[in-house]
Short mmCIF file of C-alpha atoms in Angstrom, two decimals:
data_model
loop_
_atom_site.label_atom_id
_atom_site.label_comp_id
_atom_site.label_asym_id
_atom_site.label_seq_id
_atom_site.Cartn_x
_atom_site.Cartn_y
_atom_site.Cartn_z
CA UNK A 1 118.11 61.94 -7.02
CA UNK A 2 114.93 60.64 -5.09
CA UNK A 3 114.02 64.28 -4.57
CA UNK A 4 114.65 65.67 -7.92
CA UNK A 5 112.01 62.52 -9.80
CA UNK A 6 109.32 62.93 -7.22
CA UNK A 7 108.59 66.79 -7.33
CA UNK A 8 107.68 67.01 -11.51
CA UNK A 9 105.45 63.90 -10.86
CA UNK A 10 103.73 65.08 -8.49
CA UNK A 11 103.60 68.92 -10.10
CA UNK A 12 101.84 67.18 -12.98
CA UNK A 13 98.86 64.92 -10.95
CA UNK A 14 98.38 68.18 -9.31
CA UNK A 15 97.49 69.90 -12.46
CA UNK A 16 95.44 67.01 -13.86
CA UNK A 17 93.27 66.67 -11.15
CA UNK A 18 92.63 70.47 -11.58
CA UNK A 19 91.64 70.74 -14.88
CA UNK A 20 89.55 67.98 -14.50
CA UNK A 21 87.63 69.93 -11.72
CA UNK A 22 87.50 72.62 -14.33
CA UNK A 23 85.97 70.67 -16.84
CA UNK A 24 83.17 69.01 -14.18
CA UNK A 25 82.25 72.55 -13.29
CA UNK A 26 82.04 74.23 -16.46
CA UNK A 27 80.05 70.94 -17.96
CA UNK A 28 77.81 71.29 -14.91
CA UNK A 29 77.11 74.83 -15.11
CA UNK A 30 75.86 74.44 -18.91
CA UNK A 31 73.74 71.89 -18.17
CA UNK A 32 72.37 74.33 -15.53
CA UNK A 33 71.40 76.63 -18.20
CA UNK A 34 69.82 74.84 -20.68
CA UNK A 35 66.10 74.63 -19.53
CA UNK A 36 63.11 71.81 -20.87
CA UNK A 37 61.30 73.27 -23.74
CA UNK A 38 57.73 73.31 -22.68
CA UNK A 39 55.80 70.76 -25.12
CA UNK A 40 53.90 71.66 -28.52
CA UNK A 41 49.86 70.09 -28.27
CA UNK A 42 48.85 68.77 -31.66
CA UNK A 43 45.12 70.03 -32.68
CA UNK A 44 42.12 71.07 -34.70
CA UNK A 45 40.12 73.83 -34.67
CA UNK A 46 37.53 75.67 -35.93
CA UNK A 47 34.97 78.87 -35.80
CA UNK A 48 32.38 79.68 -33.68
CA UNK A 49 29.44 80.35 -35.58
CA UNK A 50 26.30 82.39 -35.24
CA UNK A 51 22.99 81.23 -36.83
CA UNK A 52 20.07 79.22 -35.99
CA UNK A 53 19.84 75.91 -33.72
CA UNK A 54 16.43 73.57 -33.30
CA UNK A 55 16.24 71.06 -30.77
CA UNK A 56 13.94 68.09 -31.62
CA UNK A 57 12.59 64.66 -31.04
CA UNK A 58 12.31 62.22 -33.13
CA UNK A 59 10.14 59.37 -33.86
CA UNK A 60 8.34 57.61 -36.45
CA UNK A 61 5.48 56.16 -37.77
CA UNK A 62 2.52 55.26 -40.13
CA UNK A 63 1.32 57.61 -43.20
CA UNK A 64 -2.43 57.41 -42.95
CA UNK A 65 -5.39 58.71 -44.50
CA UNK A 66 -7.20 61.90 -41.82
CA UNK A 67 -10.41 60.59 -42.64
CA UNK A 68 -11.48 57.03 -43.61
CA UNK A 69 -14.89 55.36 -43.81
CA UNK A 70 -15.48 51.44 -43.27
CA UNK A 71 -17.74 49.35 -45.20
CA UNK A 72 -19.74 46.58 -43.84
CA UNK A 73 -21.91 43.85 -44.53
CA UNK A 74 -25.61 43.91 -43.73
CA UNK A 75 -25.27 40.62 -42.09
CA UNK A 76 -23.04 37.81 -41.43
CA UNK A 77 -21.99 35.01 -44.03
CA UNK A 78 -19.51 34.12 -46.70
CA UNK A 79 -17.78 36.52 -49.23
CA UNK A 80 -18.50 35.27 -52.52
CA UNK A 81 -16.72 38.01 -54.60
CA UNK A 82 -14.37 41.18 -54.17
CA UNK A 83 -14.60 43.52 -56.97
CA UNK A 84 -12.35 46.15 -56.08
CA UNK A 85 -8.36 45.88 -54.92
CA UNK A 86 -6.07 48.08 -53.02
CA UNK A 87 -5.42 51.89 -53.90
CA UNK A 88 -8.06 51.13 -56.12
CA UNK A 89 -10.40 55.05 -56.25
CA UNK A 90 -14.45 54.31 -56.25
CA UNK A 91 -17.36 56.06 -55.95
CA UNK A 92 -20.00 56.30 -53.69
CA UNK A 93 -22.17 53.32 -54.45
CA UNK A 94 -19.50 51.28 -56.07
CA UNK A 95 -19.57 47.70 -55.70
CA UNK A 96 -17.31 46.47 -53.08
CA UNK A 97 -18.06 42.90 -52.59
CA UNK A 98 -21.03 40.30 -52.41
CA UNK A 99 -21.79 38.48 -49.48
CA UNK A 100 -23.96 35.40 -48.74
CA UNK A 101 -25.76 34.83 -45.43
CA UNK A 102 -26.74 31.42 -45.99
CA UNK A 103 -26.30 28.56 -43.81
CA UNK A 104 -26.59 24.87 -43.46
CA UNK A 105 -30.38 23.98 -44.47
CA UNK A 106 -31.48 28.03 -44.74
CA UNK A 107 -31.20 29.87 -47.61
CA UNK A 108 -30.74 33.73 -48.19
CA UNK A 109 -30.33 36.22 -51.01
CA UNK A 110 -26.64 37.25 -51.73
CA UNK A 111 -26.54 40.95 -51.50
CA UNK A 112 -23.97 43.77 -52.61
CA UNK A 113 -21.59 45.62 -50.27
CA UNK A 114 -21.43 49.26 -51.59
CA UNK A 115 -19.00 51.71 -50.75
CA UNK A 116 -20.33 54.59 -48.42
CA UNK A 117 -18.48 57.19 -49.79
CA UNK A 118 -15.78 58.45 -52.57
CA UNK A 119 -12.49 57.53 -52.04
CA UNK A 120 -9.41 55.58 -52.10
CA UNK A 121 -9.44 51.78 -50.61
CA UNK A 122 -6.49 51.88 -48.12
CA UNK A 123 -7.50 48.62 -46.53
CA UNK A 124 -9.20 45.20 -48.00
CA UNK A 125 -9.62 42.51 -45.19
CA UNK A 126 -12.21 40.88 -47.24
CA UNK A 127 -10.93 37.89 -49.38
CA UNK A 128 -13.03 35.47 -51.00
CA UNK A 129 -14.13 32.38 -49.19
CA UNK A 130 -14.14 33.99 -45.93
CA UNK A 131 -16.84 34.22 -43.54
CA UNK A 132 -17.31 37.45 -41.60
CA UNK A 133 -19.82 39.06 -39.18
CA UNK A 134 -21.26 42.35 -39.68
CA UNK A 135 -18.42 43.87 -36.62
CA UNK A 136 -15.62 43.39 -39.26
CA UNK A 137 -15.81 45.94 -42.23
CA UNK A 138 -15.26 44.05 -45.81
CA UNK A 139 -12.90 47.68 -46.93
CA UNK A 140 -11.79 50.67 -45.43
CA UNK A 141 -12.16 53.94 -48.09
CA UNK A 142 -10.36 57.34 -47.40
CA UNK A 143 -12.41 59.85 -48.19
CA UNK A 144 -10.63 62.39 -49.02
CA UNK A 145 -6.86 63.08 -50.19
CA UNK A 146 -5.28 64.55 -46.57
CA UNK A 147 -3.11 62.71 -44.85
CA UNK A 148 -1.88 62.34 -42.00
CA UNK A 149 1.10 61.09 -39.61
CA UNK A 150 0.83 58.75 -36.52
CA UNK A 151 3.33 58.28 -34.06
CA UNK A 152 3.30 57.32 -30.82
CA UNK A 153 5.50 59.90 -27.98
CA UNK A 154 6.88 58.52 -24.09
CA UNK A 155 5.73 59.87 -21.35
CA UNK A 156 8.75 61.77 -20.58
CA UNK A 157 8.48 64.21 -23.33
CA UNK A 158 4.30 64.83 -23.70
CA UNK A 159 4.81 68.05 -21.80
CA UNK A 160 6.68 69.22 -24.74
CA UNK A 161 4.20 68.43 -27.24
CA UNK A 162 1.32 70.90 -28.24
CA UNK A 163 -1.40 71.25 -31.11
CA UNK A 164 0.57 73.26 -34.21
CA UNK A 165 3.88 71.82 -33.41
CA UNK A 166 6.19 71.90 -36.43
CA UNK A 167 7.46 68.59 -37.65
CA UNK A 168 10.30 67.61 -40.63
CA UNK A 169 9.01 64.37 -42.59
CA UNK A 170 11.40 62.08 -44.04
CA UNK A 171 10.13 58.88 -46.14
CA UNK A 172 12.42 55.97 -47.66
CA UNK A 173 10.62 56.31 -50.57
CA UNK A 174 11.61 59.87 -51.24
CA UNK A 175 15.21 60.23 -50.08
CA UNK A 176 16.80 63.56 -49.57
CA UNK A 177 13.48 65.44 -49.47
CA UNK A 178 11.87 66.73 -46.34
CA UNK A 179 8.23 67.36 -46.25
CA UNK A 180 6.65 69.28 -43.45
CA UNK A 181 3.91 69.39 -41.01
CA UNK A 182 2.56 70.16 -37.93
CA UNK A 183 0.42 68.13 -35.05
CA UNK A 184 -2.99 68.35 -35.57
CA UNK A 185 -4.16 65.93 -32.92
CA UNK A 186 -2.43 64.52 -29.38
CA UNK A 187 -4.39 61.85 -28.12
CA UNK A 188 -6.17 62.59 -24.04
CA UNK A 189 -5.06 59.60 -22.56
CA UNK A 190 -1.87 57.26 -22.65
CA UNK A 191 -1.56 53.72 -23.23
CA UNK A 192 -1.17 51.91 -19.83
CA UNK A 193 1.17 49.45 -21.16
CA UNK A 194 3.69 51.12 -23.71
CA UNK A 195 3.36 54.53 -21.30
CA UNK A 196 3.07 56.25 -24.68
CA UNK A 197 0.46 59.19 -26.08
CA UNK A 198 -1.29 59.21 -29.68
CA UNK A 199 -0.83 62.30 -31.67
CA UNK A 200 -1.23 62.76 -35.01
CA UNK A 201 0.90 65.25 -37.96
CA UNK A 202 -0.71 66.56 -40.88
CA UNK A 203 1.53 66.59 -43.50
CA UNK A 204 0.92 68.41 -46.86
CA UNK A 205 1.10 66.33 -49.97
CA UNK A 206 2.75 68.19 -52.83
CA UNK A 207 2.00 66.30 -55.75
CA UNK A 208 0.33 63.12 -53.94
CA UNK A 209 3.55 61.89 -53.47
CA UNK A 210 2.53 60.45 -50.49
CA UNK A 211 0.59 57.33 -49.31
CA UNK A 212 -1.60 55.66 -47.29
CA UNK A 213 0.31 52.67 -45.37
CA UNK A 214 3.77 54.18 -45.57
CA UNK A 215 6.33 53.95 -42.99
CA UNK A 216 7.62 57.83 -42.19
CA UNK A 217 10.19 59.45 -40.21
CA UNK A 218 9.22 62.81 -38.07
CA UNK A 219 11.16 65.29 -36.05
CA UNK A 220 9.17 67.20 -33.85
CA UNK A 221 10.74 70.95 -33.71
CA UNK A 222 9.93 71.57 -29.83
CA UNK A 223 12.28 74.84 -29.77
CA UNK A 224 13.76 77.26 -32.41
CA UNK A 225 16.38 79.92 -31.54
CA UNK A 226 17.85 82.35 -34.25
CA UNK A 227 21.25 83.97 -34.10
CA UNK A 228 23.09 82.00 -31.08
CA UNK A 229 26.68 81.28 -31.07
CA UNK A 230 27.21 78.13 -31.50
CA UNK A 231 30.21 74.93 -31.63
CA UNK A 232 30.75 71.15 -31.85
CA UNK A 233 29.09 69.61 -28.85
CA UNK A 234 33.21 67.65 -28.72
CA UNK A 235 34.78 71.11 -28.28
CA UNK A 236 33.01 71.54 -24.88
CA UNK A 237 34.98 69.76 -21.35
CA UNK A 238 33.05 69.53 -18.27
CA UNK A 239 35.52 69.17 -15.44
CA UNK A 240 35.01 70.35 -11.62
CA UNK A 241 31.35 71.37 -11.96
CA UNK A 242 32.13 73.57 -14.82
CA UNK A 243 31.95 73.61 -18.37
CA UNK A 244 34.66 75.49 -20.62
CA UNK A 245 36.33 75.02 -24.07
CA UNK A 246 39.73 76.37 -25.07
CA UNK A 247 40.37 79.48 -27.43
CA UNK A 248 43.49 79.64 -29.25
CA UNK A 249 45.00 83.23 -29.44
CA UNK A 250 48.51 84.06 -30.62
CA UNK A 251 51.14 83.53 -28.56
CA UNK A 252 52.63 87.51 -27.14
CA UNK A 253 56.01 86.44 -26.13
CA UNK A 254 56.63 84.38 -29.19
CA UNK A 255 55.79 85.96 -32.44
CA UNK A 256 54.05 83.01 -35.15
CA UNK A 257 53.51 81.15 -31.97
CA UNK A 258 49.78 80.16 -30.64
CA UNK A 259 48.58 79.39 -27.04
CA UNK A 260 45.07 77.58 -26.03
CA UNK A 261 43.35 80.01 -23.20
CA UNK A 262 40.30 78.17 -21.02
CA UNK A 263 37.32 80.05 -21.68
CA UNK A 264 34.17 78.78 -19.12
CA UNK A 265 31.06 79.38 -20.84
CA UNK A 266 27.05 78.70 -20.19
CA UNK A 267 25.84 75.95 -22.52
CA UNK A 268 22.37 75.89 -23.99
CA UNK A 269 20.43 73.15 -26.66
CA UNK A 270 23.03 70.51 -27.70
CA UNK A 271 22.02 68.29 -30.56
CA UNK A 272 23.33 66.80 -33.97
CA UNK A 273 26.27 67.30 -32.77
CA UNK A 274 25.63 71.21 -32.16
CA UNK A 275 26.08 72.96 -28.90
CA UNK A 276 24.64 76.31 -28.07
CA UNK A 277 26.75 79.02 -26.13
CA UNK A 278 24.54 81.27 -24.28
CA UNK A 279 27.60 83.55 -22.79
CA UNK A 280 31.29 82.84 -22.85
CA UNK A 281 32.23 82.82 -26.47
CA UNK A 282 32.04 85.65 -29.37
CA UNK A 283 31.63 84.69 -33.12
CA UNK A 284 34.82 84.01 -35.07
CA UNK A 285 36.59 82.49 -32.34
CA UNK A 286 38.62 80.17 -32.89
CA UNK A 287 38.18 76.92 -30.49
CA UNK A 288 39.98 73.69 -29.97
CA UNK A 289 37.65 70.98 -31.47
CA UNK A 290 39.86 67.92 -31.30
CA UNK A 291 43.03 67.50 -29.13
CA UNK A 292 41.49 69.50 -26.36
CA UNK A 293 41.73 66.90 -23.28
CA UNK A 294 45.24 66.96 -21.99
CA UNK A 295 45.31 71.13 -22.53
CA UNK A 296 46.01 73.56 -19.92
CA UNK A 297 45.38 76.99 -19.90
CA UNK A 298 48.19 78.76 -21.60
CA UNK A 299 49.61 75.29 -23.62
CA UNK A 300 51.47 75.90 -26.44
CA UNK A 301 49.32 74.35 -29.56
CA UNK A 302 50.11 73.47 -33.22
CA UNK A 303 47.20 73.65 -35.51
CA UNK A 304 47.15 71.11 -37.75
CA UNK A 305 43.80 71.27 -39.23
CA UNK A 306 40.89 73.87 -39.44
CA UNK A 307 37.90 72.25 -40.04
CA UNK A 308 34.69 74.07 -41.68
CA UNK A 309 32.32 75.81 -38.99
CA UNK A 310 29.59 73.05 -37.52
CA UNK A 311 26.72 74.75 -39.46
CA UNK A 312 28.28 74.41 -42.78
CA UNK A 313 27.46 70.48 -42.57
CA UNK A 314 31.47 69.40 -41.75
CA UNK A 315 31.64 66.16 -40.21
CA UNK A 316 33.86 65.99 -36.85
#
């Protein structure tokens, strides 16, 4: 009877501990198969564009009159009246202001400051009740309706300034318009202290829009190229010594699909935000402008956005 219970129990553990190493095996051998996706990159992108670039400086200054005249007193001795103000346009021979050189226990004839020449009075030091001497000039008259620009350049950049230099003027005054220029004047020596050169910008003056004593911002166009390729300055990555961006193509092996390929190119002017490619990059391509850092070459990619080419004024 022993014999007869034992053999069916132990018939059956045998066959449960065999389909158990079935099931192991098979479980183990589709896990085997199933391989890790490779990951998706989130980005944006947009086209490389051909058309102009400018690279600049900029710096700004005082609007002042290209030629001005000062008027003085014969001698020293008290202003007694000021007849003119201002912006105020005289003549030549106009009466500017009376002066007396009398003093304690000596007595002089008050005489009549005239104005030298035509003009516009940009500057009035003279106020009544003052005393002056005849170094200090009672007005100062423009003399004529040019004006000009002057700024003050560092030391590090005179070797790119030269007489003729185009500049882009930009005034609080008159918002949104550019008025334009070009250095008439750079000073011969530089200021010891601020390490900075004089030059000057003669700016035209459509409509006499413009005045003496306003403040003015200039952008000195030191080099113009014409029909370079060219991206957001963010699209490029400068890693081992080298500069590249990344290109997205389509993907061959999987159709609707797109891949980011490393593309090294030779950068040129980079400013506002714009970046010249000298050789590396066609027109039309389409390059990784955001999202680029943790790219490889050959990374899958998901476009989410396409943002307007750099020229066309889109903010990235």
């Amino acid at each position: 009877m022993k014999k007869t219970t034992f053999l069916p129990a132990a018939c059956a553990l045998l066959a449960g501990l065999l389909l158990a190493a079935c099931n192991r095996g098979a479980g183990e051998g589709d896990g085997a198969q199933a391989a890790p996706s490779a990951p998706v990159f989130a980005v944006n992108t947009t086209l490389a564009e051909r058309g102009p670039i400018q690279d600049f400086i900029g710096l700004s200054g005082d609007v002042i009159a290209s030629a001005a005249v000062d008027a003085f007193a014969e001698a020293a001795g008290r202003v007694e009246q000021v007849f003119v103000t201002i912006g105020q346009q005289v003549s030549r021979g106009q009466a500017i202001a009376v002066v007396d050189p009398s003093r304690p226990g000596m007595t002089f004839q008050p005489h009549t400051v005239t104005a030298p020449v035509a003009g516009t009075i940009v500057a009035l030091p003279a106020q009544v009740g003052m005393t002056i001497s005849q170094a200090v000039p009672l007005a100062r008259i423009a003399s004529g309706g040019a004006l000009e620009i002057r700024l003050f350049v560092a030391e590090r950049f005179i070797s790119r300034m030269a007489p003729g230099l185009p500049a882009e003027i930009t005034l609080a005054a008159w918002p949104g318009e550019v008025f334009h220029g070009r250095i008439v004047e750079l000073s011969p020596t530089l200021d010891p202290i601020s390490r900075t050169m004089e030059i000057r910008v003669g700016v035209e003056n459509h409509g006499g829009r413009l005045r003496a004593g306003m403040f003015a911002t200039a952008r000195l166009i030191t080099e113009r190229k014409e029909n370079v390729v060219k991206i957001p300055s963010t699209a490029m990555i400068t890693r081992f010594g080298g500069q590249y961006v990344y290109v997205v193509e389509a993907d061959a092996q999987s159709p609707g699909d797109f891949v980011a390929r490393r593309r090294s190119i030779v950068p040129g002017i980079m400013v506002d935000g714009m970046l010249e490619v000298q050789s590396g990059l066609a027109p039309d391509e389409e390059v990784v402008a955001r999202g680029q850092s943790l790219l490889e070459d050959g990374a899958r990619v998901n476009v989410i956005e396409r943002l307007a080419p750099i020229g066309s004024g889109a903010a990235l």
